Coordinates of C-alpha atoms in Angstrom, one line a residue:
Chain A
M101 CA 10.6 -39.2 -38.2
I102 CA 9.8 -35.4 -37.6
S103 CA 11.9 -33.6 -40.0
R104 CA 9.8 -30.5 -40.9
I105 CA 8.2 -28.3 -38.3
S106 CA 6.4 -25.0 -38.9
I107 CA 6.0 -22.4 -36.2
L108 CA 3.2 -20.2 -36.6
G109 CA 3.8 -17.1 -34.4
T110 CA 7.3 -15.9 -33.5
G111 CA 6.7 -14.1 -30.0
L112 CA 8.4 -15.2 -27.0
L113 CA 7.2 -18.7 -27.1
G114 CA 7.6 -19.5 -30.8
T115 CA 11.1 -18.0 -31.0
S116 CA 12.2 -19.8 -27.7
A117 CA 10.8 -23.1 -29.1
G118 CA 12.7 -22.8 -32.4
L119 CA 15.8 -21.8 -30.4
A120 CA 15.5 -24.6 -27.9
L121 CA 14.9 -27.2 -30.9
R122 CA 18.1 -26.1 -32.4
A123 CA 20.2 -25.8 -29.3
T124 CA 19.3 -29.5 -28.5
G125 CA 20.3 -30.6 -32.0
F126 CA 17.0 -31.1 -33.8
P127 CA 18.3 -31.9 -37.2
G128 CA 15.1 -31.2 -39.3
S129 CA 13.9 -28.0 -41.1
I130 CA 12.0 -25.2 -39.2
V131 CA 10.0 -22.7 -41.1
A132 CA 8.1 -19.9 -39.4
W133 CA 5.4 -17.3 -40.0
N134 CA 4.6 -14.2 -38.0
R135 CA 1.7 -11.7 -38.4
S136 CA 4.4 -8.8 -38.1
P137 CA 7.2 -9.8 -40.6
E138 CA 9.5 -7.4 -38.7
Q139 CA 9.2 -9.5 -35.6
G140 CA 9.6 -12.5 -37.7
R141 CA 12.9 -11.3 -39.1
L142 CA 14.3 -10.6 -35.6
A143 CA 13.6 -14.3 -34.6
L144 CA 15.2 -15.4 -37.9
E145 CA 18.2 -13.3 -37.3
M146 CA 18.4 -15.0 -33.7
G147 CA 18.7 -18.3 -35.4
A148 CA 15.3 -19.7 -34.2
F149 CA 14.5 -21.2 -37.7
D150 CA 15.6 -21.6 -41.1
S151 CA 13.3 -19.4 -43.1
L152 CA 10.4 -17.1 -42.7
V153 CA 7.4 -17.6 -44.9
T154 CA 4.5 -15.3 -45.9
D155 CA 1.8 -17.8 -46.1
P156 CA 1.1 -19.6 -42.9
I157 CA -1.3 -22.2 -44.5
E158 CA 1.2 -23.1 -47.2
A159 CA 3.8 -23.5 -44.5
A160 CA 1.6 -25.9 -42.5
L161 CA 0.8 -27.9 -45.6
A162 CA 4.5 -28.6 -46.2
S163 CA 5.1 -29.5 -42.5
Q164 CA 4.7 -32.7 -40.4
V165 CA 4.1 -30.7 -37.3
V166 CA 2.6 -27.4 -37.0
L167 CA 3.3 -25.6 -33.7
L168 CA 0.6 -22.8 -33.2
C169 CA 2.2 -20.0 -31.0
V170 CA -0.4 -17.2 -31.2
P171 CA -2.9 -16.0 -28.8
I172 CA -5.9 -18.4 -27.9
Y173 CA -8.4 -16.8 -30.3
A174 CA -5.9 -16.7 -33.1
T175 CA -5.2 -20.4 -32.3
L176 CA -8.9 -21.2 -32.8
D177 CA -8.9 -19.3 -36.1
F178 CA -5.9 -21.4 -37.4
M179 CA -7.5 -24.6 -36.1
E180 CA -10.6 -23.8 -38.4
K181 CA -8.5 -22.9 -41.4
L182 CA -6.2 -25.9 -41.0
A183 CA -8.5 -28.7 -40.2
P184 CA -10.1 -28.9 -43.6
V185 CA -6.9 -28.7 -45.6
L186 CA -4.3 -30.8 -43.8
G187 CA -3.8 -34.6 -44.1
T188 CA -4.1 -37.5 -41.7
D189 CA -0.3 -37.8 -41.4
Q190 CA 0.2 -34.3 -40.0
L191 CA 0.0 -33.1 -36.4
V192 CA -1.1 -29.7 -35.1
T193 CA -0.1 -28.7 -31.6
D194 CA -0.3 -25.4 -29.6
V195 CA 0.9 -23.5 -26.6
G196 CA -2.3 -21.9 -25.5
S197 CA -2.8 -20.9 -21.7
T198 CA -6.3 -22.2 -21.5
K199 CA -7.1 -25.7 -22.7
R200 CA -11.0 -26.4 -22.5
V201 CA -12.0 -24.3 -25.4
I202 CA -8.9 -25.3 -27.6
S203 CA -9.3 -29.1 -26.6
E204 CA -13.1 -28.9 -27.6
A205 CA -12.1 -27.5 -31.0
G206 CA -9.4 -30.0 -31.4
T207 CA -11.9 -32.9 -30.9
R208 CA -14.5 -31.2 -33.1
L209 CA -12.1 -30.4 -36.1
F210 CA -9.2 -32.9 -35.8
N211 CA -8.5 -36.4 -34.3
Q212 CA -11.1 -37.9 -36.4
S213 CA -11.3 -40.1 -39.7
G214 CA -9.7 -38.2 -42.7
R215 CA -8.4 -35.3 -40.4
A216 CA -5.0 -34.4 -39.1
A217 CA -4.2 -34.9 -35.4
F218 CA -4.3 -32.2 -32.8
L219 CA -2.5 -32.2 -29.5
P220 CA -3.5 -29.6 -27.1
G221 CA -0.3 -28.3 -25.2
H222 CA 0.6 -25.6 -22.6
P223 CA 4.2 -24.9 -21.6
M224 CA 4.1 -23.4 -18.2
A225 CA 6.9 -20.9 -19.1
G226 CA 6.8 -17.3 -20.1
K227 CA 7.9 -13.9 -19.0
E228 CA 6.0 -10.7 -18.0
R229 CA 6.9 -9.2 -21.4
G230 CA 6.7 -11.0 -24.8
G231 CA 8.4 -10.5 -28.1
A232 CA 10.9 -12.3 -30.1
T233 CA 14.0 -10.4 -28.7
L234 CA 13.4 -12.0 -25.4
G235 CA 13.4 -15.4 -26.8
D236 CA 15.5 -18.0 -25.0
A237 CA 16.7 -21.5 -25.8
N238 CA 16.5 -22.4 -22.1
L239 CA 13.0 -21.0 -21.5
F240 CA 11.5 -24.4 -21.2
R241 CA 14.3 -26.0 -19.3
G242 CA 12.9 -27.3 -16.0
A243 CA 9.4 -26.1 -16.9
V244 CA 6.3 -28.2 -17.0
W245 CA 4.7 -28.8 -20.4
L246 CA 1.2 -29.7 -19.9
F247 CA -0.8 -31.8 -22.5
T248 CA -4.6 -32.3 -22.5
D249 CA -4.9 -35.0 -25.0
D250 CA -8.3 -36.6 -26.2
P251 CA -8.3 -40.2 -25.2
K252 CA -10.9 -40.8 -28.0
A253 CA -8.7 -39.3 -30.6
Q254 CA -8.7 -41.3 -33.9
R255 CA -5.3 -40.9 -35.6
S256 CA -3.4 -42.6 -38.4
P257 CA -0.2 -44.6 -37.5
Q258 CA 1.9 -41.7 -38.9
A259 CA 0.1 -39.2 -36.7
T260 CA 0.4 -41.4 -33.6
E261 CA 3.9 -41.6 -34.2
L262 CA 4.2 -37.8 -34.7
V263 CA 2.4 -37.2 -31.4
K264 CA 4.9 -39.6 -29.5
E265 CA 7.8 -37.7 -31.1
W266 CA 6.7 -34.3 -30.4
R267 CA 6.3 -35.2 -26.8
Q268 CA 9.9 -36.6 -26.8
L269 CA 11.1 -33.3 -28.5
V270 CA 9.3 -31.5 -25.7
Q271 CA 11.3 -33.4 -23.1
S272 CA 14.5 -33.1 -25.1
I273 CA 14.3 -29.3 -24.7
G274 CA 14.2 -29.8 -20.9
S275 CA 10.5 -29.8 -20.1
K276 CA 8.6 -32.2 -17.8
V277 CA 5.5 -33.6 -19.4
I278 CA 2.3 -33.8 -17.3
D279 CA -0.9 -35.0 -18.8
L280 CA -4.3 -33.7 -17.6
D281 CA -8.0 -33.5 -18.6
P282 CA -8.7 -30.2 -20.1
A283 CA -11.3 -29.1 -17.5
R284 CA -8.8 -30.0 -14.6
H285 CA -6.2 -28.2 -16.5
D286 CA -8.1 -25.0 -16.7
E287 CA -9.2 -25.3 -13.0
L288 CA -5.5 -26.0 -11.9
V289 CA -3.9 -23.1 -13.8
S290 CA -6.7 -20.8 -12.5
W291 CA -5.1 -21.3 -9.0
V292 CA -1.4 -21.6 -10.0
S293 CA -1.1 -19.2 -12.9
H294 CA -4.1 -17.1 -13.5
L295 CA -4.8 -16.1 -9.9
P296 CA -1.3 -14.9 -9.3
Q297 CA -1.3 -12.8 -12.6
F298 CA -4.7 -11.1 -11.9
L299 CA -3.7 -10.6 -8.4
A300 CA -0.4 -8.9 -9.3
T301 CA -2.4 -6.8 -11.8
A302 CA -4.8 -5.7 -9.2
L303 CA -1.9 -5.1 -6.6
S304 CA 0.1 -3.1 -9.0
A305 CA -2.9 -1.0 -10.3
L306 CA -3.7 -0.2 -6.8
L307 CA -0.2 0.8 -5.8
E308 CA 0.1 3.0 -8.9
D309 CA -2.9 4.9 -7.5
Q310 CA -1.5 5.0 -4.1
V311 CA 2.4 5.7 -4.7
G312 CA 2.6 6.2 -8.5
D313 CA 3.2 9.9 -8.0
A314 CA 6.1 9.4 -5.8
P315 CA 8.6 7.2 -7.7
E316 CA 11.2 7.5 -5.1
L317 CA 9.0 5.7 -2.8
K318 CA 8.7 2.6 -5.0
D319 CA 12.3 1.8 -4.1
V320 CA 11.1 1.5 -0.4
G321 CA 9.5 -1.7 -1.1
G322 CA 12.7 -3.5 -2.3
R323 CA 13.0 -7.0 -3.7
A324 CA 9.7 -8.2 -2.1
L325 CA 7.6 -5.4 -3.8
R326 CA 9.4 -5.9 -7.1
E327 CA 8.6 -9.7 -7.0
M328 CA 5.0 -9.1 -6.1
T329 CA 4.4 -6.7 -8.9
R330 CA 6.6 -8.2 -11.6
L331 CA 3.7 -9.6 -13.4
G332 CA 2.1 -6.3 -13.3
A333 CA 4.0 -5.4 -16.4
S334 CA 2.1 -8.3 -18.3
P335 CA 0.1 -6.9 -21.2
Y336 CA -3.6 -6.9 -21.5
S337 CA -3.4 -8.3 -25.0
M338 CA -2.1 -11.5 -23.7
W339 CA -4.5 -11.9 -20.7
R340 CA -7.7 -10.9 -22.4
D341 CA -8.1 -14.4 -24.1
I342 CA -7.3 -16.1 -20.9
A343 CA -10.0 -14.1 -19.0
L344 CA -12.4 -14.8 -21.7
T345 CA -11.9 -18.6 -22.1
N346 CA -11.3 -19.4 -18.3
T347 CA -13.8 -16.8 -16.8
E348 CA -15.7 -19.1 -14.3
A349 CA -12.7 -20.7 -12.8
V350 CA -10.7 -17.4 -12.6
E351 CA -13.7 -15.8 -10.9
H352 CA -14.1 -18.6 -8.4
A353 CA -10.3 -18.3 -7.5
L354 CA -10.3 -14.4 -7.2
H355 CA -13.4 -14.7 -5.0
A356 CA -11.8 -17.3 -2.8
L357 CA -8.8 -14.9 -2.4
E358 CA -10.9 -11.9 -1.6
Q359 CA -12.5 -14.0 1.2
R360 CA -9.2 -15.2 2.5
I361 CA -7.8 -11.6 2.6
A362 CA -10.7 -10.5 4.4
H363 CA -10.5 -13.2 7.0
L364 CA -6.8 -12.2 7.6
R365 CA -7.7 -8.6 7.8
E366 CA -10.3 -9.4 10.3
N367 CA -7.9 -11.3 12.5
L368 CA -4.8 -9.0 12.5
R369 CA -5.1 -8.8 16.3
A370 CA -6.3 -12.4 16.7
P371 CA -4.6 -15.7 17.3
E372 CA -6.2 -16.8 13.8
L373 CA -3.3 -14.7 12.2
R374 CA -0.9 -17.4 13.4
D375 CA -2.9 -20.2 11.7
E376 CA -2.9 -18.3 8.4
F377 CA 0.9 -17.7 8.5
E378 CA 1.5 -21.3 9.5
Q379 CA -0.8 -22.6 6.5
A380 CA 1.1 -20.2 4.2
N381 CA 4.5 -21.7 5.6
R382 CA 3.3 -25.1 4.8
F383 CA 2.9 -24.2 1.1
R384 CA 6.6 -23.0 0.9
R385 CA 7.8 -26.0 3.0
D386 CA 8.5 -28.5 0.3
Chain B
M140 CA 33.9 9.8 16.7
I141 CA 31.9 6.4 16.9
S142 CA 34.2 3.9 18.1
R143 CA 32.1 1.5 20.3
I144 CA 28.8 0.0 19.0
S145 CA 26.6 -2.6 20.6
I146 CA 24.3 -4.7 18.7
L147 CA 21.3 -6.0 20.6
G148 CA 20.0 -9.0 18.7
T149 CA 22.0 -11.0 16.3
G150 CA 19.3 -12.2 14.0
L151 CA 19.4 -11.5 10.2
L152 CA 19.6 -7.7 10.6
G153 CA 21.9 -7.5 13.7
T154 CA 24.3 -9.9 12.1
S155 CA 24.1 -8.3 8.6
A156 CA 24.6 -4.9 10.1
G157 CA 27.8 -6.2 11.9
L158 CA 29.0 -7.8 8.8
A159 CA 28.4 -4.8 6.7
L160 CA 30.1 -2.4 9.1
R161 CA 33.1 -4.6 9.1
A162 CA 33.2 -5.0 5.3
T163 CA 33.3 -1.4 4.7
G164 CA 36.1 -0.9 7.3
F165 CA 34.4 0.5 10.4
P166 CA 37.5 0.6 12.6
G167 CA 35.7 0.6 16.2
S168 CA 34.7 -2.2 18.4
I169 CA 31.4 -4.0 18.0
V170 CA 30.0 -6.0 20.8
A171 CA 26.6 -7.8 20.7
W172 CA 24.1 -9.7 22.8
N173 CA 21.5 -12.1 21.8
R174 CA 18.5 -13.8 23.7
S175 CA 19.7 -17.2 22.4
P176 CA 23.5 -17.4 22.9
E177 CA 23.8 -20.2 20.4
Q178 CA 22.6 -17.9 17.5
G179 CA 24.9 -15.2 19.0
R180 CA 27.9 -17.5 18.8
L181 CA 27.0 -18.4 15.0
A182 CA 27.2 -14.6 14.3
L183 CA 30.3 -14.2 16.4
E184 CA 32.0 -17.0 14.3
M185 CA 30.9 -15.2 11.1
G186 CA 32.8 -12.3 12.1
A187 CA 29.9 -9.9 12.6
F188 CA 31.4 -8.5 15.8
D189 CA 34.2 -8.5 18.2
S190 CA 32.6 -10.2 21.3
L191 CA 29.4 -11.7 22.7
V192 CA 28.2 -10.4 25.9
T193 CA 25.7 -11.9 28.4
D194 CA 24.4 -8.6 29.9
P195 CA 22.7 -6.3 27.3
I196 CA 22.4 -3.4 29.5
E197 CA 26.0 -3.5 30.6
A198 CA 27.1 -3.7 26.9
A199 CA 24.8 -0.7 26.1
L200 CA 26.3 1.4 29.0
A201 CA 29.8 0.9 27.7
S202 CA 28.8 1.9 24.0
Q203 CA 28.3 5.2 22.1
V204 CA 25.7 3.6 19.8
V205 CA 23.1 0.9 20.7
L206 CA 21.7 -0.7 17.7
L207 CA 18.4 -2.7 18.6
C208 CA 17.8 -5.4 16.2
V209 CA 14.9 -7.3 18.0
P210 CA 11.1 -7.5 17.4
I211 CA 9.2 -4.4 17.8
Y212 CA 7.8 -5.1 21.4
A213 CA 11.2 -6.3 22.5
T214 CA 12.5 -3.0 21.1
L215 CA 10.0 -1.1 23.2
D216 CA 11.0 -3.2 26.4
F217 CA 14.7 -2.3 25.8
M218 CA 13.9 1.4 25.3
E219 CA 12.1 1.4 28.8
K220 CA 15.1 -0.3 30.3
L221 CA 17.9 1.8 28.7
A222 CA 16.3 5.3 28.8
P223 CA 16.8 5.7 32.7
V224 CA 20.5 4.4 32.7
L225 CA 22.2 5.8 29.6
G226 CA 23.9 9.2 29.4
T227 CA 23.3 12.2 27.3
D228 CA 26.4 11.3 25.2
Q229 CA 24.8 8.1 23.9
L230 CA 22.6 7.2 20.9
V231 CA 20.2 4.5 20.7
T232 CA 18.7 3.5 17.2
D233 CA 16.5 0.6 16.1
V234 CA 15.5 -1.3 12.8
G235 CA 11.7 -1.9 13.7
S236 CA 9.4 -2.3 10.7
T237 CA 6.7 0.1 12.2
K238 CA 7.7 3.5 13.5
R239 CA 4.7 5.4 15.1
V240 CA 4.7 3.3 18.3
I241 CA 8.4 3.4 18.6
S242 CA 8.9 7.0 17.7
E243 CA 6.4 7.9 20.3
A244 CA 8.3 5.9 22.8
G245 CA 11.6 7.6 21.6
T246 CA 10.1 11.1 22.2
R247 CA 8.6 10.1 25.7
L248 CA 11.8 8.3 27.0
F249 CA 14.8 9.8 25.2
N250 CA 15.6 13.1 23.2
Q251 CA 15.1 15.2 26.3
S252 CA 17.2 16.9 28.8
G253 CA 19.4 14.6 30.7
R254 CA 18.5 11.6 28.5
A255 CA 20.3 9.8 25.7
A256 CA 19.3 10.4 22.0
F257 CA 17.0 8.0 20.0
L258 CA 16.9 7.8 16.3
P259 CA 14.0 5.6 15.0
G260 CA 15.4 3.7 11.9
H261 CA 13.9 1.0 9.5
P262 CA 16.1 -0.5 6.8
M263 CA 13.9 -1.9 4.0
A264 CA 15.9 -5.1 3.7
G265 CA 15.2 -8.6 4.9
K266 CA 14.7 -12.1 3.8
E267 CA 11.5 -14.3 4.1
R268 CA 13.5 -16.3 6.6
G269 CA 15.5 -14.8 9.6
G270 CA 18.5 -15.9 11.5
A271 CA 22.2 -15.4 12.0
T272 CA 23.2 -17.7 9.3
L273 CA 21.5 -15.8 6.4
G274 CA 23.5 -12.8 7.6
D275 CA 25.0 -10.9 4.5
A276 CA 27.4 -8.0 4.5
N277 CA 25.6 -6.7 1.3
L278 CA 22.1 -7.1 2.6
F279 CA 21.6 -3.2 2.9
R280 CA 23.5 -2.4 -0.5
G281 CA 20.9 -0.6 -2.5
A282 CA 18.3 -0.7 -0.1
V283 CA 16.5 2.2 1.5
W284 CA 17.0 2.9 5.3
L285 CA 14.2 5.0 6.5
F286 CA 14.5 7.4 9.6
T287 CA 11.6 8.9 11.3
D288 CA 13.5 11.3 13.6
D289 CA 11.8 13.8 16.0
P290 CA 12.4 17.4 14.8
K291 CA 11.8 18.6 18.4
A292 CA 14.5 16.3 20.0
Q293 CA 16.7 17.9 22.5
R294 CA 20.2 16.4 22.2
S295 CA 23.7 17.1 23.7
P296 CA 26.3 18.2 21.1
Q297 CA 28.0 14.8 21.4
A298 CA 24.6 13.0 20.7
T299 CA 24.0 15.4 17.8
E300 CA 27.2 14.2 16.2
L301 CA 26.5 10.6 17.0
V302 CA 23.3 10.7 15.1
K303 CA 25.1 12.4 12.1
E304 CA 27.8 9.9 12.0
W305 CA 25.3 6.9 12.4
R306 CA 23.5 8.2 9.3
Q307 CA 26.8 8.5 7.5
L308 CA 27.7 4.7 8.5
V309 CA 24.3 3.6 7.2
Q310 CA 25.1 5.2 3.8
S311 CA 28.7 3.7 4.0
I312 CA 27.3 0.3 4.1
G313 CA 25.3 1.1 0.8
S314 CA 21.9 2.3 1.8
K315 CA 19.9 5.2 0.6
V316 CA 18.6 7.4 3.5
I317 CA 15.2 8.7 3.2
D318 CA 13.6 10.7 6.1
L319 CA 9.8 10.5 6.8
D320 CA 7.2 11.5 9.3
P321 CA 6.3 8.5 11.6
A322 CA 2.7 8.5 10.6
R323 CA 3.5 8.9 6.9
H324 CA 6.1 6.0 7.4
D325 CA 3.6 3.6 8.7
E326 CA 1.2 4.5 6.1
L327 CA 3.7 4.1 3.1
V328 CA 5.0 0.7 4.4
S329 CA 1.3 -0.5 4.8
W330 CA 1.1 -0.2 1.1
V331 CA 4.7 -1.3 -0.2
S332 CA 5.7 -3.8 2.4
H333 CA 3.0 -5.0 4.7
L334 CA 0.2 -5.4 2.0
P335 CA 2.6 -7.6 -0.1
Q336 CA 3.3 -9.6 2.8
F337 CA -0.1 -10.1 4.1
L338 CA -1.2 -10.8 0.6
A339 CA 1.6 -13.5 -0.1
T340 CA 0.5 -15.1 3.1
A341 CA -3.2 -15.1 2.2
L342 CA -2.4 -16.4 -1.2
S343 CA 0.0 -19.2 -0.1
A344 CA -2.4 -20.3 2.6
L345 CA -5.2 -20.4 0.0
L346 CA -3.1 -22.4 -2.3
E347 CA -2.0 -24.8 0.4
D348 CA -5.7 -25.5 0.7
Q349 CA -6.2 -26.0 -3.0
V350 CA -3.2 -27.8 -4.3
G351 CA -1.2 -28.6 -1.1
D352 CA -2.0 -32.2 -1.3
A353 CA -0.4 -32.5 -4.8
P354 CA 3.1 -31.3 -4.5
E355 CA 3.8 -32.2 -8.3
L356 CA 1.3 -29.5 -9.2
K357 CA 3.2 -26.7 -7.5
D358 CA 5.8 -27.0 -10.2
V359 CA 3.2 -26.2 -12.7
G360 CA 3.1 -22.5 -11.6
G361 CA 6.8 -22.0 -12.3
R362 CA 8.8 -18.9 -11.5
A363 CA 5.7 -16.5 -11.3
L364 CA 4.1 -18.6 -8.6
R365 CA 7.3 -19.0 -6.7
E366 CA 7.8 -15.3 -6.5
M367 CA 4.2 -14.6 -5.6
T368 CA 4.4 -16.9 -2.7
R369 CA 8.0 -16.5 -1.5
L370 CA 7.0 -14.3 1.2
G371 CA 4.5 -17.1 2.4
A372 CA 7.5 -18.5 4.2
S373 CA 7.8 -15.5 6.3
P374 CA 7.2 -16.4 10.1
Y375 CA 4.2 -15.4 12.2
S376 CA 6.8 -14.4 15.0
M377 CA 8.2 -11.6 12.8
W378 CA 4.9 -10.3 11.6
R379 CA 2.7 -10.4 14.5
D380 CA 4.3 -7.2 16.1
I381 CA 3.8 -5.5 12.8
A382 CA 0.0 -6.5 12.7
L383 CA -0.4 -5.2 16.2
T384 CA 1.5 -1.9 15.8
N385 CA 0.1 -0.8 12.3
T386 CA -3.3 -2.5 12.3
E387 CA -5.4 0.4 11.1
A388 CA -3.2 1.1 8.0
V389 CA -2.8 -2.6 7.2
E390 CA -6.7 -3.1 7.4
H391 CA -7.2 -0.2 5.1
A392 CA -4.7 -1.3 2.5
L393 CA -6.0 -4.9 2.6
H394 CA -9.6 -3.8 2.4
A395 CA -8.7 -1.5 -0.7
L396 CA -7.1 -4.5 -2.4
E397 CA -10.1 -6.7 -1.7
Q398 CA -12.2 -4.2 -3.5
R399 CA -9.6 -3.8 -6.4
I400 CA -9.7 -7.7 -6.9
A401 CA -13.5 -7.8 -6.8
H402 CA -13.6 -4.9 -9.4
L403 CA -11.3 -7.0 -11.7
R404 CA -13.2 -10.1 -11.1
E405 CA -16.4 -8.4 -12.1
N406 CA -14.9 -7.2 -15.3
L407 CA -13.1 -10.3 -16.6
R408 CA -15.2 -10.0 -19.8
A409 CA -15.3 -6.2 -19.9
P410 CA -13.3 -3.3 -21.5
E411 CA -12.5 -2.4 -17.8
L412 CA -10.1 -5.3 -17.6
R413 CA -7.9 -3.2 -20.1
D414 CA -7.8 -0.2 -17.9
E415 CA -6.6 -2.3 -14.9
F416 CA -3.9 -3.9 -16.9
E417 CA -2.8 -0.4 -18.2
Q418 CA -2.7 1.0 -14.7
A419 CA -0.6 -2.0 -13.4
N420 CA 1.6 -1.5 -16.5
R421 CA 2.2 2.1 -15.4
F422 CA 3.4 1.0 -12.0
R423 CA 6.2 -1.2 -13.7
R424 CA 7.1 1.4 -16.3
D425 CA 9.7 3.3 -14.4

């Protein structure tokens, strides 16, 4: 049934989604829009979609599924613009990294009589750097794709079918689907995604202060240091919206980590250090 | 000149050193000892050395170079036992992860009239799990091998030549040699090696508390989470000696990180967050 998809935003995720759909034989048409036409053309040349359009709303109007692959606040802006103009036989879905604010907007603006459907989504895939040129048809293979759908959504039979088919397409490109409540989603990712990122940023910034003037000494840390600071390359532009839309959960996770590090620091010479290592070992056991 | 090496301790580093020397065509004989003969036999079967001996002191007496590949306190024990019995034409070197305590023992027990030479060494290579079976002839390729030699060491011409040749052998197996003062070594590794390890331990232990009962949710974090917690698998047995012999420097680094995380946490909604990301980006720029 899905034969026309528009991808709004052709950064790493939008480009990779187009490439992945093509690689798994999606037979329909894919059009795309990007704020920077230059980046959009790069993705077009990579074969991520059939054509690049200049008007995102026009593209959305002509599609059955609109995939929003822009930062969180840009996603919210598009939702405001699209909700009044789309029809009940259309589906909007997204890839935003926090889901409480977006899901609330979805319930307020979509999923009701006379409105299109909205399915909040979040693929747990990415790289520390963005951009179309890093697009990868296999980016979502083996990754979890989270959905935080509204159980009270009112949808037309066509929209219900589009939701079902989009979930199947996501699985066809290699992702494992998990459904969560939006608040639980934001709490979970504050631990397993946002905490590691903000931690890597703090560690990298600290090490830049300490050994940044002696580049030859960065080699000393080897693979372990490279891994622990890889996410330090992540751009502020991508994480600002996450910090603003999941602040309390991230604050809580960071504060818990500060306390855990302090506990370890205070026990470097004590038997409790063994307990901390053993508890950490358990996390890596499975 | 070096034709007889004994490796005391055939864990990951000892086994890998033997394999690397063989792979680069070292023509001399290599004998080894291990506390657990079973692990020693595994390394022998992998071709890491020519023969396994039961008496480490006897093996050392018959060697020109003794490579200590045991934990830090075991290294110090061997140094006490070997210093009175070895001759001035012999060299003892090690791979211990902290160097202040070991270098002090080297100056006190070796590197003086009538005594063998001691060269404190520290290859910045390893894995989060140890053991002979993970031994790898390429473990040291591209890694930095630190030395913290004593500029006041008194050595026989033969011992001086052994030191020079051992440094060449280390380079022949692919390592880049860097010389440091022992105190500077311990401070540097507290930032680029010990801090990442203890941090990964604290993070992994915290996450085990938070999501350990829901293994399916560990997948959600993807590659970033796997990398940030890989060192969480490191055993206490390996890190206890490091915590005990570099306590102050590690305490200082951990405390600085706690403050840095708190600063980031307090600024999640503020422009300072951009500064932290940009400083972190600089660390990863080179």
